[in-house]
Structures are given as structure tokens and as C-alpha cells.
PDB file of C-alpha atoms in Angstrom:
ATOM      1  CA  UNK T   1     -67.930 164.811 -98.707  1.00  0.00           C
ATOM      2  CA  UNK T   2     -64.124 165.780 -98.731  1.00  0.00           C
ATOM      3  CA  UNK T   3     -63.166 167.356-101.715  1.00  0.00           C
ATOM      4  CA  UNK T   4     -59.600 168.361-103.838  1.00  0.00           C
ATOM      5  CA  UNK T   5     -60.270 170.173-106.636  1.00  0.00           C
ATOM      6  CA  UNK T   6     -57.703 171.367-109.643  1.00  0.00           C
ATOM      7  CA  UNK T   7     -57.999 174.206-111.822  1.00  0.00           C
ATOM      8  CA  UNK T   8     -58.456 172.203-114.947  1.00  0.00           C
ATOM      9  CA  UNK T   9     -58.929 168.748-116.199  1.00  0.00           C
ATOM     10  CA  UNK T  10     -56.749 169.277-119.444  1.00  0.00           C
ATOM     11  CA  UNK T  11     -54.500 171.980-120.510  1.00  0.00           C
ATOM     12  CA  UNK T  12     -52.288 173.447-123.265  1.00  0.00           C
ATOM     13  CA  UNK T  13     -49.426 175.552-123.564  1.00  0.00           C
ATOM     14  CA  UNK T  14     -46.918 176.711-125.394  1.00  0.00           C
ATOM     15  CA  UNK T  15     -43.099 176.534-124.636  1.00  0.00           C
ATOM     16  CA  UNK T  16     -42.343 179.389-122.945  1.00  0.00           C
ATOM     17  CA  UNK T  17     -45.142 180.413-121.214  1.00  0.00           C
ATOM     18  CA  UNK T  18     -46.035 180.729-117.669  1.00  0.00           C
ATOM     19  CA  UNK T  19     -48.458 178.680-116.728  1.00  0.00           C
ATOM     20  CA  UNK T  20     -50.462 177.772-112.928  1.00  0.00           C
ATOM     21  CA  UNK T  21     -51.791 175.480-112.488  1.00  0.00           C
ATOM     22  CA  UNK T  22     -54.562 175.603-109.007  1.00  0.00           C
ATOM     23  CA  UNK T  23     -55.453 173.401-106.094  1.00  0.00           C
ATOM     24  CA  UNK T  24     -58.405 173.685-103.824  1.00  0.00           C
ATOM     25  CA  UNK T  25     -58.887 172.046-100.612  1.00  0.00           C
ATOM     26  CA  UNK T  26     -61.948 172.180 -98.547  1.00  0.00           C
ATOM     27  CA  UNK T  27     -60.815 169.959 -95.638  1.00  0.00           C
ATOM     28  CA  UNK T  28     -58.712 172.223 -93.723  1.00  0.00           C
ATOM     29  CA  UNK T  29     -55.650 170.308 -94.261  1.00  0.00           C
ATOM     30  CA  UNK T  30     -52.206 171.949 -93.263  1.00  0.00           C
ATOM     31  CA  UNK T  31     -50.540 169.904 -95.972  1.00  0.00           C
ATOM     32  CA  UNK T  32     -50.984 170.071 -99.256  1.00  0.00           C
ATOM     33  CA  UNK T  33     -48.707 168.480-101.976  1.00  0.00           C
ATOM     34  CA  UNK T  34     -48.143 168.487-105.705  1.00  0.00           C
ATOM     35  CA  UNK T  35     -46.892 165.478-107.895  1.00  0.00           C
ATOM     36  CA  UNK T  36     -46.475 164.236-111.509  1.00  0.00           C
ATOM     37  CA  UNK T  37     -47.098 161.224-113.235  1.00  0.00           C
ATOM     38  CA  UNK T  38     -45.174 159.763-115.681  1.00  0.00           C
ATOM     39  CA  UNK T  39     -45.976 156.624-117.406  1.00  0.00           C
ATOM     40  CA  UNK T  40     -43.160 154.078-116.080  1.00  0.00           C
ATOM     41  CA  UNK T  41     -42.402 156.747-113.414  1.00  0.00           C
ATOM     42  CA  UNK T  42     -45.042 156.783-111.328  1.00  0.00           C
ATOM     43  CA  UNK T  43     -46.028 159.831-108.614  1.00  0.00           C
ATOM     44  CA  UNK T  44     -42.919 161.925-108.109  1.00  0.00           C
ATOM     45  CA  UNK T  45     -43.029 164.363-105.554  1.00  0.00           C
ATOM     46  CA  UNK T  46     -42.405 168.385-106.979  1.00  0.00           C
ATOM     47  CA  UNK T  47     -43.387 170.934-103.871  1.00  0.00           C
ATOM     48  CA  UNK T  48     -45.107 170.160-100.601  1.00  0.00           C
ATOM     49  CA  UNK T  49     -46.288 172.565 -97.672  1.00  0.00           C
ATOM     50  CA  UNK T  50     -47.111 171.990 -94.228  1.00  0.00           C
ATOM     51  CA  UNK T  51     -48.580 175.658 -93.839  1.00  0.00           C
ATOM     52  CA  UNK T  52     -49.357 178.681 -95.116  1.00  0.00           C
ATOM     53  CA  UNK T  53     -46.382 180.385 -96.612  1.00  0.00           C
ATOM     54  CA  UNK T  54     -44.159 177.469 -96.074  1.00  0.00           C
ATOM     55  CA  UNK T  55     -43.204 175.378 -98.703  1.00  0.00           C
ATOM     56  CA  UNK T  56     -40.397 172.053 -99.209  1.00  0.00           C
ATOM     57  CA  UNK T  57     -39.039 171.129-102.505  1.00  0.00           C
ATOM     58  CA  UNK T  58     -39.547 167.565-103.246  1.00  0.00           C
ATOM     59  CA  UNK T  59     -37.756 164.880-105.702  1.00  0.00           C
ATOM     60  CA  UNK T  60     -38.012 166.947-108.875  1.00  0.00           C
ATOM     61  CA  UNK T  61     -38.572 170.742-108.007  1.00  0.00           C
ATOM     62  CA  UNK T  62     -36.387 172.011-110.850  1.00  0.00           C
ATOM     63  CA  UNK T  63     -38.681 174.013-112.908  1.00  0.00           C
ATOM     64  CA  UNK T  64     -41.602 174.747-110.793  1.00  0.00           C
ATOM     65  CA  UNK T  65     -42.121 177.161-108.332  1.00  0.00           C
ATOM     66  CA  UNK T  66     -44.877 176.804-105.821  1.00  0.00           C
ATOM     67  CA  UNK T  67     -47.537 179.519-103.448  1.00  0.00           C
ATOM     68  CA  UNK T  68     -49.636 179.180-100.417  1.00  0.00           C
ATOM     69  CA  UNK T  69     -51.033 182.178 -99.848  1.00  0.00           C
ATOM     70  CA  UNK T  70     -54.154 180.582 -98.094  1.00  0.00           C
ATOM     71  CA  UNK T  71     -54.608 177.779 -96.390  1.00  0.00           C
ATOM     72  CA  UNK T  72     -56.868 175.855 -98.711  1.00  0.00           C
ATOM     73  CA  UNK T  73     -54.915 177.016-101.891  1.00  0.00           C
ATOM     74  CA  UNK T  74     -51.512 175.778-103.415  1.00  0.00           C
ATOM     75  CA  UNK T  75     -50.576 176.562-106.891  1.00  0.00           C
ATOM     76  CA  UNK T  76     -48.023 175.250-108.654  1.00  0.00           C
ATOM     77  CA  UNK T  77     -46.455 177.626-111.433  1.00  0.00           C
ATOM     78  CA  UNK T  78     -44.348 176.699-114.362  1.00  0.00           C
ATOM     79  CA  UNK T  79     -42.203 179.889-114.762  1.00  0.00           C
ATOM     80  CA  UNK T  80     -41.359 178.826-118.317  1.00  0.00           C
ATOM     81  CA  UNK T  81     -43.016 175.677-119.566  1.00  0.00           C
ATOM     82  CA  UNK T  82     -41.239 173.185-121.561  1.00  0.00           C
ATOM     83  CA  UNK T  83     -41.906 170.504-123.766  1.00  0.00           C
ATOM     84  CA  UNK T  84     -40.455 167.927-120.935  1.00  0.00           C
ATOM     85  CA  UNK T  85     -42.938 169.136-118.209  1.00  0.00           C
ATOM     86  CA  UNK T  86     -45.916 168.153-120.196  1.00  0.00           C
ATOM     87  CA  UNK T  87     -47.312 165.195-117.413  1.00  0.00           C
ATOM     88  CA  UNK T  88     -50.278 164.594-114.956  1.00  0.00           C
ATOM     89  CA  UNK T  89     -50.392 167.002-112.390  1.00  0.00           C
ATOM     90  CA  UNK T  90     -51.981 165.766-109.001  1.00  0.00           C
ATOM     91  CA  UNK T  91     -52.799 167.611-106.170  1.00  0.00           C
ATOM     92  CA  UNK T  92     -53.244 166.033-102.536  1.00  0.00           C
ATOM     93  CA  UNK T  93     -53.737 167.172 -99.002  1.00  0.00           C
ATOM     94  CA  UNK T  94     -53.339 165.612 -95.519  1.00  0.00           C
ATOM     95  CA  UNK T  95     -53.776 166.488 -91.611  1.00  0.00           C
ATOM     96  CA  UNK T  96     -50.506 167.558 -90.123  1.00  0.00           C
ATOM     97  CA  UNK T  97     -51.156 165.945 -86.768  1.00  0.00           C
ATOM     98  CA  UNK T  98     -52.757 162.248 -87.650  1.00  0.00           C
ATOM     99  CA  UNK T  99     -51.605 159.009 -87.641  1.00  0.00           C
ATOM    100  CA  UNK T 100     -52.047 157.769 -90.519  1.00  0.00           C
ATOM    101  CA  UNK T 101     -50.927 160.611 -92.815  1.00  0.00           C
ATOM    102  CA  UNK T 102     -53.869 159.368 -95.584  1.00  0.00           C
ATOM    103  CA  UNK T 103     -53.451 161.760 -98.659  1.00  0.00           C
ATOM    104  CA  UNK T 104     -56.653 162.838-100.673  1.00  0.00           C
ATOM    105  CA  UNK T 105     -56.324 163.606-104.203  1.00  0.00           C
ATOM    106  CA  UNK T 106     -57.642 165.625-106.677  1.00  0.00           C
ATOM    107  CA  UNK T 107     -58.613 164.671-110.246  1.00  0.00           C
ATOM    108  CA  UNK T 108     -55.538 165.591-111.920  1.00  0.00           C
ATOM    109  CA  UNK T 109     -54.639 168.139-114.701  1.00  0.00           C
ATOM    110  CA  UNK T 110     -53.360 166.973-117.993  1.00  0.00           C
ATOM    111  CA  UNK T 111     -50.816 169.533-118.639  1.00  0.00           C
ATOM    112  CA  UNK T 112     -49.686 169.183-122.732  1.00  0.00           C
ATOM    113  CA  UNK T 113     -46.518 171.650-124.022  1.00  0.00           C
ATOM    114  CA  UNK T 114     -46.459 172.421-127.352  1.00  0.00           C
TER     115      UNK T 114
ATOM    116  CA  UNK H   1     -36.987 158.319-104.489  1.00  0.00           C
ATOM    117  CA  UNK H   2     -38.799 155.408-104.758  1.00  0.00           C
ATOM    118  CA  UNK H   3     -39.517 153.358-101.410  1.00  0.00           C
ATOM    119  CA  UNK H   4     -42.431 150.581-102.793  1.00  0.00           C
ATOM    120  CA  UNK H   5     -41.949 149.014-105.392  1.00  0.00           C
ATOM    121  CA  UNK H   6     -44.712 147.049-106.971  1.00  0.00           C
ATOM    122  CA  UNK H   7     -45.001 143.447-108.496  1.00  0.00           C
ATOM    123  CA  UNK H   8     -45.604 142.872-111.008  1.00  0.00           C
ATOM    124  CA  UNK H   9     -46.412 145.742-113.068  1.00  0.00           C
ATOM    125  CA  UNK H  10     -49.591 144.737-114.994  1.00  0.00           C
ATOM    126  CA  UNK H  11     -52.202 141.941-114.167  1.00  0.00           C
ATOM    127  CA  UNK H  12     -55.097 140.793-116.471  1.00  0.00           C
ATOM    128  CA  UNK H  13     -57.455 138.748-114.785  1.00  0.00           C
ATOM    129  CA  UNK H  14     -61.643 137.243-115.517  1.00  0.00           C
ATOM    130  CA  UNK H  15     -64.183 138.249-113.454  1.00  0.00           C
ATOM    131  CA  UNK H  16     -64.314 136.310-110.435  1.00  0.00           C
ATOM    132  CA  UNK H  17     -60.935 135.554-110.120  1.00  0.00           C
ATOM    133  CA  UNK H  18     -58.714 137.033-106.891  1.00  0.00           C
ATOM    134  CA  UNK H  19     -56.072 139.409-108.052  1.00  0.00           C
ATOM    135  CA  UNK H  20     -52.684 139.504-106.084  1.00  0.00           C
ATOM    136  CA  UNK H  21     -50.620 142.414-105.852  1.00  0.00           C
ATOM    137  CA  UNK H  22     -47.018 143.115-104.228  1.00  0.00           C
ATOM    138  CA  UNK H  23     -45.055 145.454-102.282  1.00  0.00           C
ATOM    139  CA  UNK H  24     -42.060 145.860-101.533  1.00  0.00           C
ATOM    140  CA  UNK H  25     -40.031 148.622 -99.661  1.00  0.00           C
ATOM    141  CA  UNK H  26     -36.838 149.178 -98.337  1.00  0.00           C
ATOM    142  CA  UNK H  27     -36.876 151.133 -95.255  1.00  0.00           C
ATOM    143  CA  UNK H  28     -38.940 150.608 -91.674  1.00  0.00           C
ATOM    144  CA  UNK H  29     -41.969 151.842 -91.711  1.00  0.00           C
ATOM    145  CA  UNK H  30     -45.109 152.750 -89.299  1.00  0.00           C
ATOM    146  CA  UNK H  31     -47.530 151.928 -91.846  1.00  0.00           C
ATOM    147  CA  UNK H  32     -48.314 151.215 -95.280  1.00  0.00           C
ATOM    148  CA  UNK H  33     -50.983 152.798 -97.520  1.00  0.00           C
ATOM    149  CA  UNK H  34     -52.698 151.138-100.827  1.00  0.00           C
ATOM    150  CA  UNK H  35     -54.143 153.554-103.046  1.00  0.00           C
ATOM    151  CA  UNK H  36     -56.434 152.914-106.221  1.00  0.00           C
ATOM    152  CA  UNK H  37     -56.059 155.083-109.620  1.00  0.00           C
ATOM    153  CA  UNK H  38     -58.589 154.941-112.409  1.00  0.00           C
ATOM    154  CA  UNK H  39     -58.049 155.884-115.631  1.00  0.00           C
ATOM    155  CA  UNK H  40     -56.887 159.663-115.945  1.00  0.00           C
ATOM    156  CA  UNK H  41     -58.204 160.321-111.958  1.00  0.00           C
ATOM    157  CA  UNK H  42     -56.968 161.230-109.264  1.00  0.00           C
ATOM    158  CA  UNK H  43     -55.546 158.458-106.394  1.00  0.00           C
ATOM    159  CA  UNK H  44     -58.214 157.143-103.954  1.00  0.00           C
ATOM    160  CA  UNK H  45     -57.193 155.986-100.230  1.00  0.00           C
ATOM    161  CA  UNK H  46     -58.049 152.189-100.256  1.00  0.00           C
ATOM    162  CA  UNK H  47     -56.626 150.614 -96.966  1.00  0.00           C
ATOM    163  CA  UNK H  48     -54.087 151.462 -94.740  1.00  0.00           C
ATOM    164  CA  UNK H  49     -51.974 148.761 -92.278  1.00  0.00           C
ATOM    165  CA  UNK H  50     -49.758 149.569 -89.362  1.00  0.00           C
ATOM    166  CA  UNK H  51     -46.569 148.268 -88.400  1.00  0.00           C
ATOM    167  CA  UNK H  52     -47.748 146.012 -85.612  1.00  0.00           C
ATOM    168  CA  UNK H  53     -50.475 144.246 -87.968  1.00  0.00           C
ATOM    169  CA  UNK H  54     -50.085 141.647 -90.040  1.00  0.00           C
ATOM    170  CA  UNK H  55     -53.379 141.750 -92.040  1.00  0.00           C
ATOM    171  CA  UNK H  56     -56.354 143.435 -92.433  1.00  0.00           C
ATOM    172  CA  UNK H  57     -59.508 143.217 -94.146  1.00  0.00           C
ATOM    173  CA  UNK H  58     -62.322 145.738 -95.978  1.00  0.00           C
ATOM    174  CA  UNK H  59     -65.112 144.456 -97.818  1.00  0.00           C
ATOM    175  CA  UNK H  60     -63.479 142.459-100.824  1.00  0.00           C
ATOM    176  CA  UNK H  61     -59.868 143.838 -99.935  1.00  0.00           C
ATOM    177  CA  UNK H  62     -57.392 141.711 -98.265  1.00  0.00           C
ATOM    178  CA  UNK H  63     -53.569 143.395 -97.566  1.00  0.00           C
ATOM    179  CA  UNK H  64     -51.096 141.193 -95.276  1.00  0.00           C
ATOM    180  CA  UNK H  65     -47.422 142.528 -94.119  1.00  0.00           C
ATOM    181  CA  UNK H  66     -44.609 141.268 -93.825  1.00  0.00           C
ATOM    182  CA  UNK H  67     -42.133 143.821 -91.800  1.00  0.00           C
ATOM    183  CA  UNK H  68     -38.856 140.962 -91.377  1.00  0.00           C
ATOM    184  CA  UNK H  69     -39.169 140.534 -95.689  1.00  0.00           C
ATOM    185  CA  UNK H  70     -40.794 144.326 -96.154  1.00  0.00           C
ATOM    186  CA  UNK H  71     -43.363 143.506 -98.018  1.00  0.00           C
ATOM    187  CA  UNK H  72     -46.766 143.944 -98.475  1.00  0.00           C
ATOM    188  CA  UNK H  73     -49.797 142.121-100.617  1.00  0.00           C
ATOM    189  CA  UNK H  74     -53.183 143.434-102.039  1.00  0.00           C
ATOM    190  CA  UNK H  75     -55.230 140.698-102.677  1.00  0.00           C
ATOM    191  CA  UNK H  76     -58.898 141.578-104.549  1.00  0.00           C
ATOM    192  CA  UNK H  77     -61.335 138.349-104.117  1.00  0.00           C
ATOM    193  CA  UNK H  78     -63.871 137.996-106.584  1.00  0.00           C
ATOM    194  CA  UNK H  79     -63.073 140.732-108.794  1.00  0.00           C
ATOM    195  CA  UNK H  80     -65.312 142.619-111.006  1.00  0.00           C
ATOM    196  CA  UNK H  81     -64.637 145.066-114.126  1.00  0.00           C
ATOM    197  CA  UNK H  82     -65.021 147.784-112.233  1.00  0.00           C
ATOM    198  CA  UNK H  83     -61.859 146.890-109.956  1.00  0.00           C
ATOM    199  CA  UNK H  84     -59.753 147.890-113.839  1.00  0.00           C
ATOM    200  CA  UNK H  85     -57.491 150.527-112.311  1.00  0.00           C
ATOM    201  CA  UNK H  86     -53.862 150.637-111.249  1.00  0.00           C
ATOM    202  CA  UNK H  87     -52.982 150.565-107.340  1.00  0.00           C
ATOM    203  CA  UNK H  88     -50.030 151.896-105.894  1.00  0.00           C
ATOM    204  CA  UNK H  89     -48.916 151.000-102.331  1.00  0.00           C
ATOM    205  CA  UNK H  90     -47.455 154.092-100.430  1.00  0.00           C
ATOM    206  CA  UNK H  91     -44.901 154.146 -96.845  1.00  0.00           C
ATOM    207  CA  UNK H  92     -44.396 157.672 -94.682  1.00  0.00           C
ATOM    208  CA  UNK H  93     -41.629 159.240 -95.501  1.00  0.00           C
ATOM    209  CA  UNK H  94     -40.194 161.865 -93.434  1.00  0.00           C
ATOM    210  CA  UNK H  95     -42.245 165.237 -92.270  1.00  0.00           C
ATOM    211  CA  UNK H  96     -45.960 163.593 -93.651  1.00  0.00           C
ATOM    212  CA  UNK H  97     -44.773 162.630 -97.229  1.00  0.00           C
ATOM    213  CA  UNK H  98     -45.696 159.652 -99.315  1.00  0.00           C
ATOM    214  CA  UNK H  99     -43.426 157.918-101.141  1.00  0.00           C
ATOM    215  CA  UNK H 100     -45.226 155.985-103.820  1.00  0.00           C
ATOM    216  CA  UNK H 101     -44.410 152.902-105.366  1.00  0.00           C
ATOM    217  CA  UNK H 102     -44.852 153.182-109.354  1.00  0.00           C
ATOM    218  CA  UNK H 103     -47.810 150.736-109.678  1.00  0.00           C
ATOM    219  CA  UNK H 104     -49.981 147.644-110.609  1.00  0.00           C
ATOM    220  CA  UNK H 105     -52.500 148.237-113.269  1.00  0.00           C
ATOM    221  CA  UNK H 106     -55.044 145.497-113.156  1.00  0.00           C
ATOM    222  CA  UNK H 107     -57.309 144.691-116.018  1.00  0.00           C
ATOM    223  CA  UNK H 108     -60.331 142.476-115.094  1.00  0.00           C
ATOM    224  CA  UNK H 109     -62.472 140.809-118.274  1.00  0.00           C
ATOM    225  CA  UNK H 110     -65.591 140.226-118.631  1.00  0.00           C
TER     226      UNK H 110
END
């Protein structure tokens, strides 16, 4: 069974911290994606990466800074979290060479900023 | 940047009846995705449709398209409780990405 797994279900920081937030993929998917979710906003796109090392800012990549060390890893960092980034945090994944470009998801992390 | 756009926003529906969701979208596409969110989860791959098709069925799913009025429709027949969720419809944007439309949540009573 394909699986996406996130660091943490819920989390909570305080403004100013640094924060990462962890994405595990076990389907050996070259891309791997992070988005938030915003009530009346839907999934906005932050960082994606098609490979190891590489990364692509998305929609909203102001405040975030992403790393792909490993293939099946991609974490998302907050360099200094703020009140405004608390959100859902999704992970995904796809194939890089498919047809359909179907993304699986992980569970989510509910990121709160005090 | 948003490229579906979903109609209408919230649906409440009894068990049984068919639920009817819409998509819109603005640019041409090579296929279109509907994904299924529950409560505080993560997004679940329902259906996908290509370009060249005009409908296509799985299990209690229906989705039609409609590339000369870009649109697309999620019908549920005979829905249950369970189906309670919201459902996005996604297109392929450029180098693999998603672009997401911001949702239908569905509530099915008892």
C-alpha cells in the first residue's frame, strides 16, 4: 500500500521560531510537493521538486524554504514562523514520467503559531 | 493561481439522493483529476478523465466533460454518510503540477 507520511499530525509554535516540518515518501516518486490549506483558499502550491536537490517555488513561497536531500524526503522549513503561516500543511508526491500526473497525499500537519 | 473552480461551494444532501458537483477551468487541458478530502486528511485520488473522453464511470462515481464549455461534473448516485467530505477537481499545470480548484464540501444526512 502506497504511503505519504508527515512528521506530525498537529503542531505548535511560537513566532519566531524555526520550525520543519517532514515528508516521507515510500513510492519512489521524483516529485514531491508541499501545499497549504486555507479555509476559502483552498490548496495553494508553496515548493515543489522534481529531484533530488532540485527544487521550484510555487504560488506562495515567501516564507518557506524547502530540502531534498533524499529522494523520498522533502521538508519544508519555516525560517521564522509567523502568526499568518499557521495553516494545513499537505504533502504529495507523483511519477515524473506518467500520464496522468495522479498526486498522493499525506495526512496533513496542523501547523498553529502562537 | 487558481485553474478549477468549483460549484457550488457546499451541498447538503439525504441519503440516497445523487449529489452533483461542478468544474470549471479556464485553460486546455489533457486531463482532469477529482480528488476527495475528509475532515482534517489528507486528499485522496478519486477519478481521473482525459481530454478525448467525455465521461467515465467507477463504482457509484459518475464525472462527464465538457472541453468546448470547460467544464467538468462529479455526480455521486445514491449517496451515503460516509461520502461527507469536500472534493476538489484538479487540471495539469505546467512541469507535473496540480492546480486545484478550492472545493465542494458535501454533507450527506442520515
Amino acid at each position: 500500500d502506497v504511503k505519504v507520511t508527515q512528521s506530525s499530525r498537529y503542531l505548535v509554535k511560537r513566532t519566531g521560531e524555526k520550525v520543519f516540518l517532514e515528508c516521507v515518501q515510500d513510492m519512489d516518486h521524483e516529485n514531491m510537493f508541499w501545499y497549504r490549506q486555507d479555509p476559502g483558499l483552498g490548496l495553494r502550491l508553496i515548493y515543489f521538486s522534481y529531484d533530488v536537490k532540485m527544487k521550484e517555488k510555487g504560488d506562495i513561497p515567501e516564507g518557506y524554504s524547502v530540502s531534498r536531500e533524499k529522494k523520498e524526503r522533502f521538508s519544508l522549513i519555516l525560517e521564522s514562523a509567523s502568526t499568518n503561516q499557521t495553516s494545513m500543511y499537505l504533502c504529495a508526491s507523483s511519477r515524473l514520467r506518467t500520464r496522468s500526473y495522479e498526486q498522493y497525499f499525506g495526512p496533513g500537519t496542523r501547523l498553529t503559531v502562537t | 493561481s487558481q485553474q478549477g473552480e468549483e460549484d457550488p461551494q457546499a451541498l447538503s444532501i439525504q441519503e440516497g439522493e445523487n449529489a452533483t458537483m461542478n468544474c470549471s477551468y479556464k485553460t486546455s487541458i489533457n486531463n482532469l483529476q477529482w480528488y476527495r478530502q475528509n475532515s482534517g486528511r489528507g486528499l485522496v485520488h478519486l477519478i481521473l478523465i482525459r481530454s478525448n473522453e467525455r465521461e467515465k464511470h467507477s463504482g457509484r462515481l459518475r464525472v462527464t466533460l465538457d472541453t468546448s464549455k470547460k467544464s467538468s461534473s462529479l455526480l455521486i448516485t445514491a449517496s451515503r454518510a460516509a461520502d461527507t467530505a469536500s472534493y476538489f477537481c484538479a487540471t495539469l499545470g505546467g512541469g507535473g503540477k496540480l492546480i486545484f480548484g478550492q472545493g465542494t464540501e458535501l454533507s450527506v444526512k442520515p
